[in-house]
XYZ file of C-alpha atoms in Angstrom:
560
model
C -10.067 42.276 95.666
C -12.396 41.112 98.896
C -14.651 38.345 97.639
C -18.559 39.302 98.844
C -21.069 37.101 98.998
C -24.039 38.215 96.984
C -27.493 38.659 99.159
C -29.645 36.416 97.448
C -32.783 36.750 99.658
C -31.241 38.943 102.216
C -33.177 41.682 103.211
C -32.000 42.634 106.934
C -29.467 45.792 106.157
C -27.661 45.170 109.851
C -26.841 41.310 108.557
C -26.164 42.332 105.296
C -23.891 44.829 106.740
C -22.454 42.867 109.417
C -21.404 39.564 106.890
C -20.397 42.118 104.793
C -22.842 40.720 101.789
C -22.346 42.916 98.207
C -24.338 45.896 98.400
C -25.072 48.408 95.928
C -25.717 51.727 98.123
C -28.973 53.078 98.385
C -28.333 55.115 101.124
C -29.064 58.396 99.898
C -32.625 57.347 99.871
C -32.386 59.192 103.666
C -31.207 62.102 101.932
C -33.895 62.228 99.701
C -36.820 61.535 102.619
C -35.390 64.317 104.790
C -35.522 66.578 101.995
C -39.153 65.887 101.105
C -39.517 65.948 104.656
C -43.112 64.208 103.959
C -44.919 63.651 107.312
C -46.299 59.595 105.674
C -44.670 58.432 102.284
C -46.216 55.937 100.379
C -44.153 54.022 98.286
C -45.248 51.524 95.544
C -43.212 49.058 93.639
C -43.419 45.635 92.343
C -42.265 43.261 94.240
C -38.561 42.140 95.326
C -37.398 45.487 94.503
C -35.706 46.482 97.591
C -37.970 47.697 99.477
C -37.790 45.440 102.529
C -34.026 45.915 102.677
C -34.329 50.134 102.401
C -37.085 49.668 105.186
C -34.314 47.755 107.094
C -31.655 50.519 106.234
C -33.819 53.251 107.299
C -34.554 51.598 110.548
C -30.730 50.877 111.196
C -30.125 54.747 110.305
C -32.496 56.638 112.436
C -33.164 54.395 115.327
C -32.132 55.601 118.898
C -29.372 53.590 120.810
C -28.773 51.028 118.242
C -25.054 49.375 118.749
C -22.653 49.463 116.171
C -24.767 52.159 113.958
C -22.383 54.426 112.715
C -19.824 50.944 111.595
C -23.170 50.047 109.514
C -22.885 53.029 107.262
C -19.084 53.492 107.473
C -17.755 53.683 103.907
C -21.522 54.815 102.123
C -23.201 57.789 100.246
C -24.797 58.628 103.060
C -22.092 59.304 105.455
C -20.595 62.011 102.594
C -23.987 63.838 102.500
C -23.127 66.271 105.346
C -23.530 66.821 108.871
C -27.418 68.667 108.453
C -28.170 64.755 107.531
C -25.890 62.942 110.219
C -27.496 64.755 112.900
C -30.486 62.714 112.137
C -28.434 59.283 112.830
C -29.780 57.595 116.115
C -32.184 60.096 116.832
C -35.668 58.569 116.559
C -37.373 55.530 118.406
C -38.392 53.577 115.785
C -41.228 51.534 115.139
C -40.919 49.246 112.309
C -43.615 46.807 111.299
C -44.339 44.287 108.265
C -47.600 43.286 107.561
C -46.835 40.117 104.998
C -47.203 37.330 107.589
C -50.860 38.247 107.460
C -51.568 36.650 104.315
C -54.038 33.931 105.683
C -56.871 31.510 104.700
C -58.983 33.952 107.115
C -59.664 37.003 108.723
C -58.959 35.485 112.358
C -56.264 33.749 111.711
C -54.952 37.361 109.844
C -55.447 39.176 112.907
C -53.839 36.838 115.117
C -50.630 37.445 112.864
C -50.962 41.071 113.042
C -51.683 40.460 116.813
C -47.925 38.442 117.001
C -46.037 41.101 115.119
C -47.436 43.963 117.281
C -46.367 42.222 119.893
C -43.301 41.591 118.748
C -42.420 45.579 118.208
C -44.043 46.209 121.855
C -41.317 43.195 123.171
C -38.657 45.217 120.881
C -39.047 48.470 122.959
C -40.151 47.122 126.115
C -36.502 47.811 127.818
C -36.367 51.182 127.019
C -39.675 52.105 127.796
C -39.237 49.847 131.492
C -36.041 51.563 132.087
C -37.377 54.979 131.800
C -40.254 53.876 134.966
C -42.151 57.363 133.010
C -45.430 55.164 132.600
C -48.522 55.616 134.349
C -49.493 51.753 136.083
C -52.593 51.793 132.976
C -50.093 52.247 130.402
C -48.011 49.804 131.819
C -50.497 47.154 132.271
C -51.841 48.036 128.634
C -48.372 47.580 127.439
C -47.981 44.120 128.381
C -50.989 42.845 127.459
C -50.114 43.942 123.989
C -46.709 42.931 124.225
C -47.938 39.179 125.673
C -50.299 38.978 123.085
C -53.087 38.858 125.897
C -54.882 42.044 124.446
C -58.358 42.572 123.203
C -59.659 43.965 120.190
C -59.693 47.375 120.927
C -56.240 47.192 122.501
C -54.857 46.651 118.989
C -56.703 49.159 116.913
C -54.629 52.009 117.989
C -51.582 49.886 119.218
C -48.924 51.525 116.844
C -50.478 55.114 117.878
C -50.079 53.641 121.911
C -46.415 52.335 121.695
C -45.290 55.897 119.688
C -46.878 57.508 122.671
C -45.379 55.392 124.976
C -42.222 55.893 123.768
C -42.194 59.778 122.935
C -42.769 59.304 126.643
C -39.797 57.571 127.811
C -37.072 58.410 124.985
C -38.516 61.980 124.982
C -38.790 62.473 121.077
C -41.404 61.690 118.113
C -41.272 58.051 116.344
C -40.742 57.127 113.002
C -43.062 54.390 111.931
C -41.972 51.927 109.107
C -44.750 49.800 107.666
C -43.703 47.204 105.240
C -46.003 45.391 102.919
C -49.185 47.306 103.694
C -51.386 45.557 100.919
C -50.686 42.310 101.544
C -53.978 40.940 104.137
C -55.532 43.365 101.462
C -54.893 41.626 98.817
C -55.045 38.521 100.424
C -58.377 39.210 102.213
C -59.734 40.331 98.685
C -59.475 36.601 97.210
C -59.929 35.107 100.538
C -63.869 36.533 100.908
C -62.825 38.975 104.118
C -62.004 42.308 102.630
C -64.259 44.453 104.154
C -62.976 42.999 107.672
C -59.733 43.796 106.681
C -59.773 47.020 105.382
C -61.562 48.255 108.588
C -58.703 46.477 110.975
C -55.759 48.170 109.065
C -57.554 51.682 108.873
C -58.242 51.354 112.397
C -54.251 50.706 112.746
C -53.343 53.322 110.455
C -55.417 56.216 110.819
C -55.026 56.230 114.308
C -51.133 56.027 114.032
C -50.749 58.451 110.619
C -53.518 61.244 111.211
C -53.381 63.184 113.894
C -50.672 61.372 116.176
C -48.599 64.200 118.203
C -45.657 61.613 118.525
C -45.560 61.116 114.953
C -41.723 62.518 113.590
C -42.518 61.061 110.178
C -43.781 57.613 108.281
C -42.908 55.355 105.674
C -45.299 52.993 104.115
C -44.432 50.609 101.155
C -46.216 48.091 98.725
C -46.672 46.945 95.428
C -49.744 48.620 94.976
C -51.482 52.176 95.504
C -54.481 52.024 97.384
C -57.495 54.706 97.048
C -57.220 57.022 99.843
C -60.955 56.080 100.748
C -60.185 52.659 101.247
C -57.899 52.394 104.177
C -56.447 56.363 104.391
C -59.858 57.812 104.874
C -59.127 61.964 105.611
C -54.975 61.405 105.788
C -54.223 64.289 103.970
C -50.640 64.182 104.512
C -49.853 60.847 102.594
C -47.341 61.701 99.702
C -47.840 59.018 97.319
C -44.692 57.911 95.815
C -45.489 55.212 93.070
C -43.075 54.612 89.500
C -44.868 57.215 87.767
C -43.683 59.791 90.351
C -40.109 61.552 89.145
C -38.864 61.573 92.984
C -37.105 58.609 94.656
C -36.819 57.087 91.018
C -33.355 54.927 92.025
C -33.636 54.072 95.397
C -35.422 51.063 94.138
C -34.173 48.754 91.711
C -30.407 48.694 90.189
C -29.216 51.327 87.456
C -27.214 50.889 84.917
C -23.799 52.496 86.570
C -24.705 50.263 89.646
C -24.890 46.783 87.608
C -21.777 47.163 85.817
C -19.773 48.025 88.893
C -21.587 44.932 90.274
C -20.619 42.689 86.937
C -17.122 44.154 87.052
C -17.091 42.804 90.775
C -17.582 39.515 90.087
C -15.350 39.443 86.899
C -18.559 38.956 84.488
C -18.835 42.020 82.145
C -19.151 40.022 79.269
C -22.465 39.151 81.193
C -23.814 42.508 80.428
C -26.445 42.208 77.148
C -27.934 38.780 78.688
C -28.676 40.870 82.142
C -29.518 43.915 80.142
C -31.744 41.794 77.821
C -33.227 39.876 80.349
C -33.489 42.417 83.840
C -33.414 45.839 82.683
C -36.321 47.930 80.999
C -38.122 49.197 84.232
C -38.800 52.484 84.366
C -39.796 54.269 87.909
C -40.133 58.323 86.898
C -37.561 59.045 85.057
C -34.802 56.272 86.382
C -34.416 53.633 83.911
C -33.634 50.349 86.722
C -32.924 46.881 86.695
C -35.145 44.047 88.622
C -32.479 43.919 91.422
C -33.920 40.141 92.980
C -33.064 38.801 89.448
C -29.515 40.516 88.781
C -28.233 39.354 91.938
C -29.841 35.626 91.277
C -28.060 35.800 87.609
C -24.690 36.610 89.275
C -25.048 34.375 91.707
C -25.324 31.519 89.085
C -22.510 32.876 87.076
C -20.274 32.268 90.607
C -20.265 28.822 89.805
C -20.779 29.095 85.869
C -19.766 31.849 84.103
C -21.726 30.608 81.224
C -24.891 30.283 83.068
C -27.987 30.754 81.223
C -30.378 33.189 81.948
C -33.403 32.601 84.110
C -36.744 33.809 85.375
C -35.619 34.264 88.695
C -38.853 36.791 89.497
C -41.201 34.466 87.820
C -41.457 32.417 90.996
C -41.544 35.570 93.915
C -44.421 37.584 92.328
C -47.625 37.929 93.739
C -49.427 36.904 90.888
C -53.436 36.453 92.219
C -55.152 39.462 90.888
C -53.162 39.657 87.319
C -54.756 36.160 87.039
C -58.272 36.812 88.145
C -58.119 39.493 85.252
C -56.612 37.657 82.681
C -59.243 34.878 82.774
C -62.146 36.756 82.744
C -60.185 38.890 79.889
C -62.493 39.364 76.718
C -61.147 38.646 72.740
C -59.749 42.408 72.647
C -57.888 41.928 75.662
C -56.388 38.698 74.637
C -55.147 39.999 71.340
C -53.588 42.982 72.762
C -51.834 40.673 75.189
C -50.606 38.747 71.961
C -49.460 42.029 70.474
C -47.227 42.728 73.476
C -45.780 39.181 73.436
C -44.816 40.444 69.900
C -42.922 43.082 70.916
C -45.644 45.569 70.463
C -47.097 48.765 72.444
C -50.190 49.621 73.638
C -51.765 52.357 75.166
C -54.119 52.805 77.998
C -55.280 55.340 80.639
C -53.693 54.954 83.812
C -55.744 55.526 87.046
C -53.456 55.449 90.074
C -56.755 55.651 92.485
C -57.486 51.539 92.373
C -59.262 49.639 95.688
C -59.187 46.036 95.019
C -63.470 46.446 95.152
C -62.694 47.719 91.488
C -61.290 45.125 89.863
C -64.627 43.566 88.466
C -65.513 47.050 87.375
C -63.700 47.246 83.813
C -61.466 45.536 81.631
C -59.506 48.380 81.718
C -58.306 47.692 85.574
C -55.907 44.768 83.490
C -53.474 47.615 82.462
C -53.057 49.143 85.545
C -52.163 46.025 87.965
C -49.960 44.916 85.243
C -48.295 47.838 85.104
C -48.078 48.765 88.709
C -46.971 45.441 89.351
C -43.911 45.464 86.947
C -44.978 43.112 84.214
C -45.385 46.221 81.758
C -43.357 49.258 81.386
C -43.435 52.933 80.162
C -42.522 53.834 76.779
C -44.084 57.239 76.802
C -47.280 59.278 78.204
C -49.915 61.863 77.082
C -52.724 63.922 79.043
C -56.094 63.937 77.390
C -58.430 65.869 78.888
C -58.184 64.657 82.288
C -56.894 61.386 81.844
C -53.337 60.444 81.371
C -52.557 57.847 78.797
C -49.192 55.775 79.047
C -47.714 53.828 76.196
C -46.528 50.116 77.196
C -44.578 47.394 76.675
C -42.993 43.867 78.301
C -39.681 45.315 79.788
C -37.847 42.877 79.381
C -37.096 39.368 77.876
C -37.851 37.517 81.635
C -41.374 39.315 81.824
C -41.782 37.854 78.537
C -40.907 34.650 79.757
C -43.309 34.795 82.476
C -46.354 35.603 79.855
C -45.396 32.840 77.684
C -45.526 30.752 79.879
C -47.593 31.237 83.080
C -50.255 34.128 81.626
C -50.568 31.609 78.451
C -50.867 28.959 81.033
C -53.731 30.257 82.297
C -55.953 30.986 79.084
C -54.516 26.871 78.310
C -56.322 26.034 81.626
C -59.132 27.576 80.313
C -59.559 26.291 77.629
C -59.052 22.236 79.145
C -62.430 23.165 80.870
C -64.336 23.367 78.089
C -66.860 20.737 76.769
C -65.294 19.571 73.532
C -67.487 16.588 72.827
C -68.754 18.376 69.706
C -65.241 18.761 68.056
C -64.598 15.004 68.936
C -68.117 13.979 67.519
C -66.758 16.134 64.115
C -64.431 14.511 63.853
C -65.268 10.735 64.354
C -68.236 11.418 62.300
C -66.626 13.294 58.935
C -67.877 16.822 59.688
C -65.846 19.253 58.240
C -67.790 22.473 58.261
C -68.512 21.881 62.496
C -64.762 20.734 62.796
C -63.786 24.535 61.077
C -66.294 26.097 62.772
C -65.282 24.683 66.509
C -61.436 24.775 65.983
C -61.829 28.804 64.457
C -63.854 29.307 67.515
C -61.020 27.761 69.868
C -58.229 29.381 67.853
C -59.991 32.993 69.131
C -59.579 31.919 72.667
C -55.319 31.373 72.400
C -52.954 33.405 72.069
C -50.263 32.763 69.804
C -46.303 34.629 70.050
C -44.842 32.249 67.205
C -46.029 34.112 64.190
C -48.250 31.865 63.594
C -45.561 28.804 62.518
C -47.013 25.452 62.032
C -45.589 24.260 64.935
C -47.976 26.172 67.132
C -51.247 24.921 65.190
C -49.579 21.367 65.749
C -49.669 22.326 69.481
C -53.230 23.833 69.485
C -54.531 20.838 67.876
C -52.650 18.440 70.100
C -53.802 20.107 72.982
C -57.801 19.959 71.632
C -57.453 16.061 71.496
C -55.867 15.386 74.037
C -58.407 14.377 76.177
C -60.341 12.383 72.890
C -61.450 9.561 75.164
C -60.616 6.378 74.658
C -58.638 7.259 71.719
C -54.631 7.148 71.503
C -53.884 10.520 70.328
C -50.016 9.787 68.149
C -48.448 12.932 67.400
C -45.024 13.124 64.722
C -44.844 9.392 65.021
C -43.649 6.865 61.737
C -45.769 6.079 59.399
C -45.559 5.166 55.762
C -42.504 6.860 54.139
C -43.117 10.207 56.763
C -44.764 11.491 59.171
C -48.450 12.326 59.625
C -48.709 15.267 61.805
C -51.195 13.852 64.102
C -52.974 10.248 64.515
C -55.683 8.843 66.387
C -56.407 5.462 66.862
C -58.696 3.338 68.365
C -57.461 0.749 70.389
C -59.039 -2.085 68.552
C -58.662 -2.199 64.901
C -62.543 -3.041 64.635
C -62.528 1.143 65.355
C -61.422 3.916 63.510
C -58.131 5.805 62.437
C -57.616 9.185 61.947
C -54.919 10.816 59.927
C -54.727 15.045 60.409
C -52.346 16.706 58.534
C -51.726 20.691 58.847
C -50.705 23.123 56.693
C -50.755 26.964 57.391
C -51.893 29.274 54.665
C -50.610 32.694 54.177
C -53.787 34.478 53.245
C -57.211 33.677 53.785
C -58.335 33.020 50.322
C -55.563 30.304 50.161
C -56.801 28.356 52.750
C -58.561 25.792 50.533
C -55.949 24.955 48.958
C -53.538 23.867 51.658
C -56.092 21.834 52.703
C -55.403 19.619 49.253
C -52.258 20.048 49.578
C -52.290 18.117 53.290
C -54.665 15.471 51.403
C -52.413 15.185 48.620
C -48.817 14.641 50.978
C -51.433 12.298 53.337
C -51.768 9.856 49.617
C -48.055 10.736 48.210
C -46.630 9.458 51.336
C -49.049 6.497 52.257
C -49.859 7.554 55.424
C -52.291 5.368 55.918
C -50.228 2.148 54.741
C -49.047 0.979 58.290
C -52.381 1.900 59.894
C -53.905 -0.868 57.354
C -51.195 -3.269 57.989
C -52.136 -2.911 61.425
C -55.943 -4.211 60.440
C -57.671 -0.346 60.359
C -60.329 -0.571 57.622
C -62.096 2.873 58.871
C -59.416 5.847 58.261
C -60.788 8.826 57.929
C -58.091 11.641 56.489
C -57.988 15.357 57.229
C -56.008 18.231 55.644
C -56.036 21.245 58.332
C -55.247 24.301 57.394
C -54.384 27.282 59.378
C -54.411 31.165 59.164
C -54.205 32.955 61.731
C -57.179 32.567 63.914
C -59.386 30.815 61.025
C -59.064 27.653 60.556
C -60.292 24.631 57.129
C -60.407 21.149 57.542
C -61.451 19.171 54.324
C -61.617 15.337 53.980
C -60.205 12.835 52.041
C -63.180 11.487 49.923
C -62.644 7.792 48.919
């Protein structure tokens, strides 16, 4: 067997090709485009799932005089389909363009990136067009400044429309224009205070190169996320939205389950296949059930070296994770305990508007369910129309997306809650106030999110992470003292100060609450807790039994 590298990061089909990298054929995706024979397709998907390298594939496939095309494609799906789809091979100029170096601190600095990789297409093309000597001395003259980046503003509004006219000139036949990461300076521009700047620059670029154009042969437009037509495709009416709702084009992004076993068979790893399945599979685009390609490939990659490699959030790190934030801290106490639910394993189920600008995510709460699930981190388990709206049943896909909320979405809420002014609970505490120290840790306790069922090592965690920043207090979790350990201690650094001694205890109904707060007192006096603090010199010790359940929360106190 021929050893292949795996293409960890590589998203140029020609190198991939050429260094003869592992890769799982997507080829009939052209198949499935000329079929359609949509004028612009849209596609949507989270991100690393291929599309960069099927941009790259389709560029390699239909552009005109490309060396070495037909040796790219030798051996793939593509080159079985049929001679109605060869004849397509080589036949376009192609304009292909990617719009994720834009994603800058501001809207000059934005359009000065767009400016370079305009510039960089017009270099591309410039022998061709030279060669043909078919432009008028304007054209020319406009074509260079573009090219040398010496352009103004208006030279760039239509620039992709100019250079498909300038070559339908010279090469004598329509372009195809690729545009890769089309939401990015969106997105971007959104959190960056410049969105209204942007959205008028790249409808400027794209209306004037996708409505209308006479030199147009056909588009293709990806990103992670749909964008409402009146935001940046004002009157297109030939855009064919492709998103993972849509049945079409289901696995031409993302791995399927024939596709990853021939991959772990490969590499010699099918006893690999329930940790990948467990960790990467779950998507669901249509009606294609596909794996998170970026992290298969990582996995395998690992297992070179290690068969037993553990599993890892490969994706965790690569997502585009600003607006899922932005949403999750403003999220109210419904949204957090769905959230919770889902961490659990659970469902929900939410209508699903497709028709999102990035203007409406202050609008509802409900705008949460949509970017998470058009941006991969929640999948479809099933879907209903009512009325007009369609309703889709959800869940974590898979035990890396998990990973991700357990971690950086819990994160989050955790930062929030270090913000907040918990002088109060302190003062409760120092003082012998039980009822505020209930009331303020219950109130906390709403705020979290717990995915341990509630075990008492996730109260000890919560409390830990409330006193934390006590002051001038030494905060002593789970260390020795007397014949166990006290869950959590706080000490004053001077024995002329106080002591505290918390114990917790989780109850398993409400009512019992009470008493697992004596219980805590009673193991705090059983097991002398306090014996080494007053060896120490500590005359002030003040003990606490904690109990837990759920999201409510007793403290009682040890009276002497």
């Amino acid at each position: 067997m021929t050893w292949s590298p795996l293409p960890v990061g590589v998203d140029d089909f020609e190198k991939l090709r050429k260094e003869q990298y592992y890769y799982i054929d997507k080829t009939l995706f052209i198949k499935d485009l000329l079929d359609m024979k949509g004028e612009v397709n849209l596609f949507t998907r989270p991100r690393r799932f291929g599309k960069t390298l099927n941009m790259s594939m389709l560029r390699c496939f239909f552009e005109k005089d490309m060396p070495g095309q037909a040796e790219l494609f030798r051996g793939l799906q593509i080159m079985e389909a049929g001679e109605r789809y060869l004849a397509f091979m080589g036949r376009y100029p192609v304009i292909s363009l990617s719009l994720k170096s834009m994603k800058q601190p501001s809207c000059e600095l934005s359009f000065e990136m767009l400016k370079k990789e305009v510039g960089s297409e017009f270099a591309r093309h410039w022998r061709q067009v030279e060669e043909s000597g078919k432009l008028t001395q304007a054209q020319k003259e406009r074509y260079l400044r573009i090219r040398d980046l010496r352009g103004v503003e208006s030279d760039y509004a239509d620039a992709l429309k100019f250079l498909s006219e300038c070559l339908r000139i010279s090469e004598g036949e329509r372009t195809v224009i690729l545009i890769d990461e089309y939401d990015v300076p969106l997105e971007n521009a959104y959190f960056a205070g410049f969105y209204e700047k942007m959205t008028g620059i790249i409808r400027s670029l794209f209306e004037s190169a996708l409505k209308t154009n006479d030199n147009l042969a056909f588009a293709v437009v990806t990103g992670c996320l749909r964008i409402s037509r009146e935001s940046i495709f004002t009157g297109l009416n030939n855009l064919e939205i492709n998103s993972i709702t849509t049945a079409l084009y289901g696995e031409n992004f993302g791995f399927t389950q024939p596709e990853v076993e021939a991959l772990l068979s490969f590499y010699g790893l099918e006893e690999n296949r329930d940790t990948v399945q467990q960790w990467y599979d779950g998507y669901k685009f249509g009606n294609a059930e596909v794996y998170n390609p970026w992290s298969v490939i990582s996995y395998v990659k690992s297992c070179c070296g290690d068969r037993q490699a553990l599993p890892r959030p490969y994706w965790s790190n690569t997502s585009s994770n600003s607006i899922v934030r932005s949403l999750v801290e403003r999220a109210d106490l419904s949204v957090k305990q769905e959230i919770e639910a889902l961490i659990e394993g659970k469902t929900i189920t939410k209508p699903i508007h497709e028709d999102i600008t990035y203007e409406d995510i202050d609008s509802t709460q409900e705008n949460l369910w949509n970017f998470l699930f058009f941006t991969g981190y929640l999948k479809k388990i099933s879907e209903y129309q009512e009325g007009e709206n369609i309703y889709i049943e959800m869940a974590i896909p898979n035990r890396e997306v998990r990973y991700i909320y357990k971690t950086t979405v819990l994160r989050w809420f955790e930062e929030k809650t270090d913000k907040k002014e918990l002088t109060p609970l302190y003062e409760s505490i120092l003082e012998g106030d039980t009822d505020r120290m209930s009331r303020i840790l219950s109130e906390n306790l709403m705020e979290t999110i717990s995915f341990y069922d509630y075990q008492e090592s996730y109260y000890h965690g919560f409390l830990a992470g409330m006193l934390k920043n006590i002051g001038s207090y030494i905060v002593l979790s789970n260390r020795e003292s007397g014949n166990g350990r006290p869950d959590i201690l706080l000490k004053y650094p001077s024995v002329r100060g106080k002591a505290v001694i918390l114990e917790i205890k989780v109850a398993d109904t409400f009512s019992g609450l009470e008493e697992k707060c004596d219980e805590a007192l009673r193991q705090i006096e059983e097991q002398e807790y306090e014996e080494s603090l007053r060896q120490e010199g500590y005359q002030d010790i003040l003990k606490y039994g904690v109990a837990f359940y759920r999201k409510e929360c007793m403290v009682k106190r040890a009276v002497e």
